Short mmCIF file of C-alpha atoms and ligand atoms in Angstrom, two decimals:
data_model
loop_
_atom_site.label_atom_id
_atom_site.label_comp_id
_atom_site.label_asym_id
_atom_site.label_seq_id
_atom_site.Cartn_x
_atom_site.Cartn_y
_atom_site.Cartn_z
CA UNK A 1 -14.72 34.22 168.83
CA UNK A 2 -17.69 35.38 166.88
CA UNK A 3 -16.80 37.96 164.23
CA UNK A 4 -17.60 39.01 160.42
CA UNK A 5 -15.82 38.06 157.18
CA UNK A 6 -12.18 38.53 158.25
CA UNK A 7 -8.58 38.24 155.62
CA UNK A 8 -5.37 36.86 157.21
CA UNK A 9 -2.55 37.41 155.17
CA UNK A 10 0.47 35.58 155.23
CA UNK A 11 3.57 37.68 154.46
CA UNK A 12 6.03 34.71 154.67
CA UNK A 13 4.11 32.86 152.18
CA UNK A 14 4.74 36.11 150.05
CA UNK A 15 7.68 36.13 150.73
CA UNK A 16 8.73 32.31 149.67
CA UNK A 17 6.54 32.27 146.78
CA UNK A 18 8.49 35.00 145.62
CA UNK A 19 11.74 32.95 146.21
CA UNK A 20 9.61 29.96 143.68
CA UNK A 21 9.69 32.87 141.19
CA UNK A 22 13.20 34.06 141.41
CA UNK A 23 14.65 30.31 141.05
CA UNK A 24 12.14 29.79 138.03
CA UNK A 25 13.92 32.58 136.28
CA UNK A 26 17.47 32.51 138.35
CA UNK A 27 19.18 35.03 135.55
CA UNK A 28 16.36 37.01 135.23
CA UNK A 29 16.00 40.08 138.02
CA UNK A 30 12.56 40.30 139.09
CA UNK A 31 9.88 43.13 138.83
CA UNK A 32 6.96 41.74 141.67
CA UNK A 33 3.55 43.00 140.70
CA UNK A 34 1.82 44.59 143.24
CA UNK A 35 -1.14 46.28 141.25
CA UNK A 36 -4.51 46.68 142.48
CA UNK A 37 -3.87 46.59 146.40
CA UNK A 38 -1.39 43.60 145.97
CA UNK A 39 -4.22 41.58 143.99
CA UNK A 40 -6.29 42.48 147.16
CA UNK A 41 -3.28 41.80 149.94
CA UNK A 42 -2.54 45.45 151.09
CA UNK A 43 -0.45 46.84 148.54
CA UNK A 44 2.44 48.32 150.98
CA UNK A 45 2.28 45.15 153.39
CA UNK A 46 2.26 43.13 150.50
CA UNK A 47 5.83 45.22 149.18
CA UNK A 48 7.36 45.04 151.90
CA UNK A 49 7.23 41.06 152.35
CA UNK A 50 8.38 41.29 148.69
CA UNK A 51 11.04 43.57 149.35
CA UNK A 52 14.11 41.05 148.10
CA UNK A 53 12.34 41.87 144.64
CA UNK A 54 14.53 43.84 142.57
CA UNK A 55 11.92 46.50 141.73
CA UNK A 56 7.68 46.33 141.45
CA UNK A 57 5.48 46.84 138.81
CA UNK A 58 1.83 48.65 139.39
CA UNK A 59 -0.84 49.63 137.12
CA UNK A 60 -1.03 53.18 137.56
CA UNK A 61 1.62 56.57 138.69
CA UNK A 62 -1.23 56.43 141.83
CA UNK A 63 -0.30 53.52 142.86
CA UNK A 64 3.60 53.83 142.36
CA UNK A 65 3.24 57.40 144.43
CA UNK A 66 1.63 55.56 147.41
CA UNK A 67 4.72 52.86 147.42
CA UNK A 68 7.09 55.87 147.51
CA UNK A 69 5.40 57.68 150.08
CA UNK A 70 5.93 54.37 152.66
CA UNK A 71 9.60 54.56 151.60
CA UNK A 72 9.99 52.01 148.96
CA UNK A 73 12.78 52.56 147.41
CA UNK A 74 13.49 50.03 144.94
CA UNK A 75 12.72 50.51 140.78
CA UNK A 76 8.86 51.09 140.22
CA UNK A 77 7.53 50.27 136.84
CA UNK A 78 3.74 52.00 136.25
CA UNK A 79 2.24 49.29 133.56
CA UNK A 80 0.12 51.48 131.83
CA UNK A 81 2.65 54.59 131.68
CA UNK A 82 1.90 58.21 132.40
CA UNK A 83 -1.73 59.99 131.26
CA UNK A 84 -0.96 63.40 131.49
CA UNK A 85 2.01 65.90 131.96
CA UNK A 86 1.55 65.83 135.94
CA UNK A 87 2.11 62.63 136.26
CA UNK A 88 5.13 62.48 133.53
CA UNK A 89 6.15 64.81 136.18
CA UNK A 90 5.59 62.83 139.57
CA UNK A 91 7.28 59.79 137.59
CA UNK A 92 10.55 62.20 136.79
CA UNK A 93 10.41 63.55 141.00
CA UNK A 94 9.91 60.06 142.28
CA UNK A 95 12.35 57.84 139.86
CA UNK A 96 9.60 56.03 138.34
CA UNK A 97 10.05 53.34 134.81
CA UNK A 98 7.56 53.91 132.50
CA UNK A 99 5.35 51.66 130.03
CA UNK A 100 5.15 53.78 126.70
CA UNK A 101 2.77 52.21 124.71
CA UNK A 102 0.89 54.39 122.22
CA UNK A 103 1.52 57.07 119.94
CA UNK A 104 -0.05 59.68 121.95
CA UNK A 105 2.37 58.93 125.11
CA UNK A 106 4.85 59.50 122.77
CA UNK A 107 3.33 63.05 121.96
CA UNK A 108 3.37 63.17 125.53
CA UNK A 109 7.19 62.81 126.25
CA UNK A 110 8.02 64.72 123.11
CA UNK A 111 6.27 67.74 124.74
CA UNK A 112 7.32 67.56 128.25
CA UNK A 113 10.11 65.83 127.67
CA UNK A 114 12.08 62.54 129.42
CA UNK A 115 14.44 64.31 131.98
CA UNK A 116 14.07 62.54 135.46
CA UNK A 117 12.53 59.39 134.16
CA UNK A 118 14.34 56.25 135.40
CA UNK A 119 13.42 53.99 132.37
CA UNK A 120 10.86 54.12 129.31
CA UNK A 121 9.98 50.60 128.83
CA UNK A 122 8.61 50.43 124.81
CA UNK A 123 5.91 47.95 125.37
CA UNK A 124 4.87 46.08 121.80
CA UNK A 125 2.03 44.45 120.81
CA UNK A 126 2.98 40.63 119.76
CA UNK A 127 -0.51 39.02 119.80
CA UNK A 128 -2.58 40.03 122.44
CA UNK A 129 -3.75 43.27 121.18
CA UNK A 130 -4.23 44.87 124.12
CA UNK A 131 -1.53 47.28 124.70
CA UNK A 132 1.63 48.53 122.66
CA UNK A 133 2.94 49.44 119.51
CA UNK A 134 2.52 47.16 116.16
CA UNK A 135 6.22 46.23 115.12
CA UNK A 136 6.95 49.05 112.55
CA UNK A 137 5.29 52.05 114.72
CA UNK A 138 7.31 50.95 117.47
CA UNK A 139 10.67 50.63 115.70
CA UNK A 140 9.29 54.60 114.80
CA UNK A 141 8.71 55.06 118.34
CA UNK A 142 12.33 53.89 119.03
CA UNK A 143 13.69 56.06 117.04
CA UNK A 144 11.76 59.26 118.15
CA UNK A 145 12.77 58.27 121.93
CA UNK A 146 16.17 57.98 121.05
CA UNK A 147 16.38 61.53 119.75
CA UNK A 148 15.23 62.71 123.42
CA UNK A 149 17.56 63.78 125.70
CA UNK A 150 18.44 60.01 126.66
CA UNK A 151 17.14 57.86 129.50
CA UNK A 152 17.17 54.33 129.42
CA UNK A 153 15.03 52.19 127.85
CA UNK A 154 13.54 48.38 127.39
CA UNK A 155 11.39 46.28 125.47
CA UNK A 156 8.41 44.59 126.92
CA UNK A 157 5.24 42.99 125.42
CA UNK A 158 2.79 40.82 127.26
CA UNK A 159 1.37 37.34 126.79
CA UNK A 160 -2.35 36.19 126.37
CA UNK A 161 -2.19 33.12 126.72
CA UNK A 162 0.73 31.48 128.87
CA UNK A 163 -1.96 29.86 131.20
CA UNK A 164 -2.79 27.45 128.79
CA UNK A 165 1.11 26.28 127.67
CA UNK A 166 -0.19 24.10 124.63
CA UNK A 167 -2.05 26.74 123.15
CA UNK A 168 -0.06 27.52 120.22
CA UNK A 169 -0.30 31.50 120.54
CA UNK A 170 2.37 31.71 123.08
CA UNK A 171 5.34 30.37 120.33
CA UNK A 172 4.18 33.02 118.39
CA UNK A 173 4.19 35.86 120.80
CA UNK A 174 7.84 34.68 122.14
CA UNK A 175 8.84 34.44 118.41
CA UNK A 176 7.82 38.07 117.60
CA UNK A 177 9.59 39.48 120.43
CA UNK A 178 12.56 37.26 119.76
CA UNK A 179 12.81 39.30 116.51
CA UNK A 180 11.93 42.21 118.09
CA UNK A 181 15.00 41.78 120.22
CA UNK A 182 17.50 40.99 117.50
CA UNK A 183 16.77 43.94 115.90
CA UNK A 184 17.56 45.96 119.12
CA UNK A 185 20.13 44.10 121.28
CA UNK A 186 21.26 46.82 123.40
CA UNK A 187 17.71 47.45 125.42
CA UNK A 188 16.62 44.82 127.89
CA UNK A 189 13.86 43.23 127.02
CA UNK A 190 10.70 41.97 129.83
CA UNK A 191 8.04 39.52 128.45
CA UNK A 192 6.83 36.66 130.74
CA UNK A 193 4.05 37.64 133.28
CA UNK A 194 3.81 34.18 136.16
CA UNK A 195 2.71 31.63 133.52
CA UNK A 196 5.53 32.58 131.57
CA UNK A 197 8.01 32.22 134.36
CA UNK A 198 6.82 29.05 134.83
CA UNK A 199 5.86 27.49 131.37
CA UNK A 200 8.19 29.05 129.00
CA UNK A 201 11.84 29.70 130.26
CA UNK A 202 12.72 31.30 126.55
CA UNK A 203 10.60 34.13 127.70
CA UNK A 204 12.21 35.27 131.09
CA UNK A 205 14.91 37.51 129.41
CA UNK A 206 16.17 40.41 131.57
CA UNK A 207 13.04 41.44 133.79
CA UNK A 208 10.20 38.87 134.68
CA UNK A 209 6.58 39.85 136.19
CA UNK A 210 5.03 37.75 138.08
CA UNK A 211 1.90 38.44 139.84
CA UNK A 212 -0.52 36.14 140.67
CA UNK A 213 2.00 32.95 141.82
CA UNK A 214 3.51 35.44 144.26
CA UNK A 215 -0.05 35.33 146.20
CA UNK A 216 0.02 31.38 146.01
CA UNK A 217 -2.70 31.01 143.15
CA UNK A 218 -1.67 28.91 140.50
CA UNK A 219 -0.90 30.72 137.16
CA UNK A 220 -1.16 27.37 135.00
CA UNK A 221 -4.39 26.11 134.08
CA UNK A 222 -4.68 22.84 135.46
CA UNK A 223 -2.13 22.84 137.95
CA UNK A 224 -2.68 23.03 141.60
CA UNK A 225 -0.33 25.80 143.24
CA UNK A 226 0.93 23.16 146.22
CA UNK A 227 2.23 20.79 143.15
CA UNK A 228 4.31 24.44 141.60
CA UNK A 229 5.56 25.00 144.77
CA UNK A 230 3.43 27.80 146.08
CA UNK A 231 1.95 28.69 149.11
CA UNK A 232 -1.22 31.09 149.60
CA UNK A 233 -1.34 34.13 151.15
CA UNK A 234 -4.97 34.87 151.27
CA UNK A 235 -7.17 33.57 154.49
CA UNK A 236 -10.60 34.19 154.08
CA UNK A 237 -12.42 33.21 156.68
CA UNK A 238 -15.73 33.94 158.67
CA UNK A 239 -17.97 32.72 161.59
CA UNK A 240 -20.98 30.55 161.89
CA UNK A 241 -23.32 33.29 163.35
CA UNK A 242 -26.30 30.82 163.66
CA UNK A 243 -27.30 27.61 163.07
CA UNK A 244 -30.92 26.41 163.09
CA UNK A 245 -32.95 23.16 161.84
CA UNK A 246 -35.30 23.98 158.86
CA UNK A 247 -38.03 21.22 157.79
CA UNK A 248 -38.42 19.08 154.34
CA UNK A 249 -39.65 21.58 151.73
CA UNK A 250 -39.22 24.53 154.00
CA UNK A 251 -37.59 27.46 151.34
CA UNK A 252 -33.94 29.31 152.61
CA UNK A 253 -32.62 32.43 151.81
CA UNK A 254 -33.84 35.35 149.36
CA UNK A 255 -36.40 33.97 146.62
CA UNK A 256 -36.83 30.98 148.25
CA UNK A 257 -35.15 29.34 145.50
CA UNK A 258 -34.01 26.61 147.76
CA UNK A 259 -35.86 23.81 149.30
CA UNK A 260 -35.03 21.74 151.86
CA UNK A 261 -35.36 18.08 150.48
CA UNK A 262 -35.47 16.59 154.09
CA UNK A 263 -35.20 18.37 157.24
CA UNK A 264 -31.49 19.61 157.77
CA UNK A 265 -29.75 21.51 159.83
CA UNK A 266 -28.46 24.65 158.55
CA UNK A 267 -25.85 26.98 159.37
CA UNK A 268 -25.28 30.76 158.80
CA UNK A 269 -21.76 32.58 157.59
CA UNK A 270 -21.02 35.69 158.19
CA UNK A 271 -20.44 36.75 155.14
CA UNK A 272 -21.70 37.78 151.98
CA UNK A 273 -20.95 39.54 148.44
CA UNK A 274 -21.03 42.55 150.46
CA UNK A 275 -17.74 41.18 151.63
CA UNK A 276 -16.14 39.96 148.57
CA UNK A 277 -17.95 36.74 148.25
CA UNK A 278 -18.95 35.92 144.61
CA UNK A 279 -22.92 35.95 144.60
CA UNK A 280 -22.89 33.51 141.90
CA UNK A 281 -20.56 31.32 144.12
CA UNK A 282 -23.91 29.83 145.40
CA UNK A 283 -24.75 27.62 142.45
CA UNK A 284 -22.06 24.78 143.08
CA UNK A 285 -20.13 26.28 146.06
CA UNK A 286 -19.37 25.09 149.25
CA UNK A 287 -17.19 26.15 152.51
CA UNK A 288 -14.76 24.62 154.85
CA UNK A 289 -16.29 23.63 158.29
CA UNK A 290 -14.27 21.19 160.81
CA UNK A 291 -12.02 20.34 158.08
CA UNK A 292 -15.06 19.29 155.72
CA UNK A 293 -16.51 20.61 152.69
CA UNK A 294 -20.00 22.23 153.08
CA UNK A 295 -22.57 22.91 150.57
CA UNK A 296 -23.69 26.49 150.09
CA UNK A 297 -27.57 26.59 149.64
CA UNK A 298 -30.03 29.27 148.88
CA UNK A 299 -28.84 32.57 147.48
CA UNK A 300 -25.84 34.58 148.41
CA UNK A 301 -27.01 37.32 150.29
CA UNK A 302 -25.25 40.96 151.07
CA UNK A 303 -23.65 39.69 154.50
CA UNK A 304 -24.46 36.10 154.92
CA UNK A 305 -24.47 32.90 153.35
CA UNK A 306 -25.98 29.78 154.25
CA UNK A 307 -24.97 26.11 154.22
CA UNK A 308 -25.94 22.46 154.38
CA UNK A 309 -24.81 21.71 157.93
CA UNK A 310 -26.45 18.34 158.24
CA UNK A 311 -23.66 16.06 158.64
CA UNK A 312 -21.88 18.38 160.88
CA UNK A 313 -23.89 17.74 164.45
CA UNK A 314 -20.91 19.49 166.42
CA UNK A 315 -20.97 22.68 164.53
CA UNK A 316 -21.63 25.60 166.81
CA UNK A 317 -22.48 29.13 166.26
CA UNK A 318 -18.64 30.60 166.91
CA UNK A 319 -16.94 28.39 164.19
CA UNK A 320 -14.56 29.38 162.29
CA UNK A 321 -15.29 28.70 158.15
CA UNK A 322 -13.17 29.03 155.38
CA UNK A 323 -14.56 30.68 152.39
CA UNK A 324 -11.21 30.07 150.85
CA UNK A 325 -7.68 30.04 152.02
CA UNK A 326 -5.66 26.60 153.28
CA UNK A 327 -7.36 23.35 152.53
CA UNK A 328 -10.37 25.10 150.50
CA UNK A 329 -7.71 27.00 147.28
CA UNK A 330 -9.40 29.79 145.85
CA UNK A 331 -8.77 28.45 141.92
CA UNK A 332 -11.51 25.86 143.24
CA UNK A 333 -14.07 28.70 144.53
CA UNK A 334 -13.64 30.63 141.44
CA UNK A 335 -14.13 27.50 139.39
CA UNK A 336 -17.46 27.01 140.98
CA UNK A 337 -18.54 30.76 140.76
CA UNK A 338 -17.70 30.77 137.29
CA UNK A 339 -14.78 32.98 137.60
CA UNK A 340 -11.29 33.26 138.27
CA UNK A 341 -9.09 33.93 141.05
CA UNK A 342 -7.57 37.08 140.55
CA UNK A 343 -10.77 38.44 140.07
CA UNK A 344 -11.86 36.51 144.03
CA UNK A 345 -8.52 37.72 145.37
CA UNK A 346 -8.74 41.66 144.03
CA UNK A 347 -12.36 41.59 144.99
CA UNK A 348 -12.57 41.38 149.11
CA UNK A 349 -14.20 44.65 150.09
CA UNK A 350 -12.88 47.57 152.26
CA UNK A 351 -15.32 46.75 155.88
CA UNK A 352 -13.06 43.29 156.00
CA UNK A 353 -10.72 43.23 158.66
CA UNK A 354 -7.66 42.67 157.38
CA UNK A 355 -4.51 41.11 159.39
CA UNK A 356 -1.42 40.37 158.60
CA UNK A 357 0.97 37.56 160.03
CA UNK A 358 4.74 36.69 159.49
CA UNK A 359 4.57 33.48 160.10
CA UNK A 360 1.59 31.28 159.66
CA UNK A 361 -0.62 30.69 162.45
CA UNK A 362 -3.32 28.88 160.72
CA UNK A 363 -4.23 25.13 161.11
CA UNK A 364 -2.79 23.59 158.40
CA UNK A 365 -5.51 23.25 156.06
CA UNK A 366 -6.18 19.21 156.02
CA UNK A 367 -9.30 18.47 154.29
CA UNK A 368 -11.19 15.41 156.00
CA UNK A 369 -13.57 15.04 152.64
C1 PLP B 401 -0.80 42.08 135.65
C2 PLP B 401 0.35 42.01 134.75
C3 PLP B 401 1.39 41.10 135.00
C4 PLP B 401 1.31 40.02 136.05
O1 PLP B 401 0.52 38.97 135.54
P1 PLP B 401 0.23 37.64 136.38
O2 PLP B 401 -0.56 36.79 135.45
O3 PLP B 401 -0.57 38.04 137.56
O4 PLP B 401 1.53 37.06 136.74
C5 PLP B 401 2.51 41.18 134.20
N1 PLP B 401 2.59 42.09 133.19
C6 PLP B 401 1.59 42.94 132.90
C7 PLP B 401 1.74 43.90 131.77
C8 PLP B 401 0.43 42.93 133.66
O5 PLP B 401 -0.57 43.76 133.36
#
C-alpha cells in the first residue's frame, strides 16, 4: 500500500516498559509521565496502556483536565503547578497534585487557598536551576503551607544530569535532597526522572517519574534501550512514492546541493519535516529499506526525502521505509540530526496518521547491514 508518513504505536510495548520501570524501583510507586501528547504517542492512548501506573505526571492543569475528561481516574501530578486562580480551581474540582515551585504560587494558594487540592508537591531546586525553591525559601515555603488549611504534601526536585551517571553533579543533587529529607521526614519525597530510576537507586524514594524509557528510548547516554530492557513504542514509517535513475553529476533535491557521483538509482519517501522529520537529519542520515540502511541525500524537503537506492535493485515504489522505529532506534536518528530523541519523538506533526496496536504487528526489526 502506498501512503504518507504514518506512526504505529505499540501500547504493549508501553505497557512492559512500564513494568522495566516499576521493577527498577520495586518500593517506589510510580508517577508515568505522559506530558506533551505522551512524548508524541497520544496522550490518552498512551494512559491508558499505562494504566497499572499508580498516578501520571503532565506538564500543565490542560493537560491533566483532558486525562480526566477520558475518565482517568488515578492521581495526576501537573509539573509546573497552577498559573492562575482558575486553574487552582480546576485542580481542587478534578483532584489534581500540584508542583509549587516559586514564591508567587505560594501567593497564589495563600489567596485562594488549598481546599480540594489532592497534594502540593514543594519542588526544590538542588542543582539544576531550573525550577523550585533554594533550600532556605523553601523550608519558608513549608512553613507558610503548613499554616493552610492542610492538604498533603511532598518533596520533589529534579535532576540535570542522570543521563550521564559519572558526571559528578548527580551525587550532589541526591545529597542535597537527602538533607532536604532529613530535615522533613514526614512528607514523601519524588526525585529520580528515567535515568535516575535506572542509574541511581538512592534516588527512587517514594514516587519515581519516568518518562522517556516508558516509550522505549534509552534514558542513559550510551546505552542502547534493547540492552536496559526496553522496547519502543514509536513506528515511524513511510512509502517509497517513486524511484527513478539520476546520472553522474546530475544535482537532487532543493539547492542542488547534492551530486550524484555516478549514476544511481534513487528513491523517494514520503515524508518530510512537514511530518516530523528533522530537516537537518539529511547531513549523515539514512532510512531502513528491505532490512538495510539507506543513505539520505539532497535536502530534506517539506513532504519528501530522498535516498541512495543504488544497491537496492528490488526496491519498488509501494515500500514500506522506516524513518525510525524497530531495527532503525530513534537515539541513532537523533544522533545523526544533531538532536535528541525526545525532541524526534514529541515532534511528529498533527496530518500523520496515527494507529495504535496492542500487540505488535511489525516485522521484527532485523537489520541486514
Ligand atoms: C519530563 C520530566 C520527567 C520525566 O523525565 P524523563 O527524562 O523523560 O524520564 C520527570 N520529572 C520532571 C519534573 C519532568 O519535567
Amino acid at each position: 500500500m502506498i501512503g504518507r508518513a504514518r506512526l504505529l504505536i505499540d501500547l504493549a510495548a508501553l505497557a512492559h516498559n512500564l513494568r522495566v520501570a516499576k521493577n527498577a524501583a520495586p518500593t517506589s510507586r510510580v508517577f508515568a509521565v505522559v506530558k506533551a501528547d505522551a512524548y508524541g504517542h497520544g496522550l490518552v492512548s498512551a494512559a491508558r496502556a499505562l494504566g497499572a501506573a499508580d498516578g501520571f505526571a503532565v506538564a500543565c492543569v490542560g493537560e491533566a483536565l483532558a486525562l480526566r475528561e477520558a475518565g482517568i481516574a488515578q492521581r495526576i501530578l501537573v509539573l509546573e503547578g497552577a498559573f492562575c486562580g482558575a486553574e487552582l480551581a480546576a485542580a481542587a474540582k478534578f483532584g489534581l497534585e500540584l508542583v509549587i515551585h516559586a514564591e508567587w504560587q505560594l501567593q497564589l494558594l495563600e489567596k485562594d487557598g488549598t481546599r480540594g487540592i489532592s497534594r502540593l508537591w514543594l519542588k526544590f531546586d538542588t542543582g539544576m536551576h531550573r525550577l523550585g525553591f533554594e533550600l532556605d525559601a523553601g523550608m519558608d515555603a513549608l512553613m507558610r503551607l503548613r499554616s493552610l488549611a492542610p492538604v498533603p504534601l511532598g518533596l520533589m526536585s529534579h535532576l540535570a544530569c542522570a543521563d550521564e551517571p559519572t558526571r559528578p553533579e548527580t551525587a550532589v543533587q541526591i545529597e542535597r535532597f537527602r538533607r532536604l529529607r532529613l530535615q522533613v521526614p514526614d512528607l514523601p519525597g519524588s526525585l529520580a526522572n528515567s535515568a535516575g530510576i535506572l542509574a541511581f537507586p538512592v534516588a527512587h524514594y517514594e514516587w519515581v517519574r519516568p518518562g522517556l524509557m516508558l516509550y522505549g528510548v534509552s534514558p542513559l547516554s550510551g546505552q542502547r534501550a534493547e540492552a536496559l530492557g526496553l522496547r519502543p513504542a514509536m513506528h515511524f514509517g513511510a512509502s517509497l512514492i517513486a524511484v527513478k535513475e539520476v546520472a553522474a553529476g546530475e544535482a537532487v533535491g532543493y539547492g542542488g546541493d547534492w551530486r550524484a557521483p555516478c549514476r544511481i538509482r534513487l528513491g523517494i519517501v514520503g515524508a518530510g519535516y512537514g511530518d516530523g522529520y528533522p530537516w537537518r537529519g539529511a547531513t549523515a542520515g539514512s532510512v531502513r529499506l528491505h532490512g538495510h540502511r539507506v543513505p539520505i541525500i539532497g535536502r530534506v524537503s517539506m513532504d519528501m526525502l530522498a535516498v541512495n537506492i543504488s544497491k537496492i535493485p528490488a526496491a519498488a515504489p509501494g515500500d514500506e521505509v522506516t524513518l525510525w522505529g524497530r531495527g532503525l532506534a530513534v537515539e541513532e536518528v537523533a544522533r545523526s540530526a544533531g538532536t535528541t530523541p525526545y525532541e524526534l519523538i514529541c515532534g511528529v506533526t498533527r496530518r500523520v496518521q496515527r494507529d495504535y496496536s496492542p500487540e505488535s504487528s511489525l516485522d521484527p526489526g532485523v537489520t541486514l547491514d
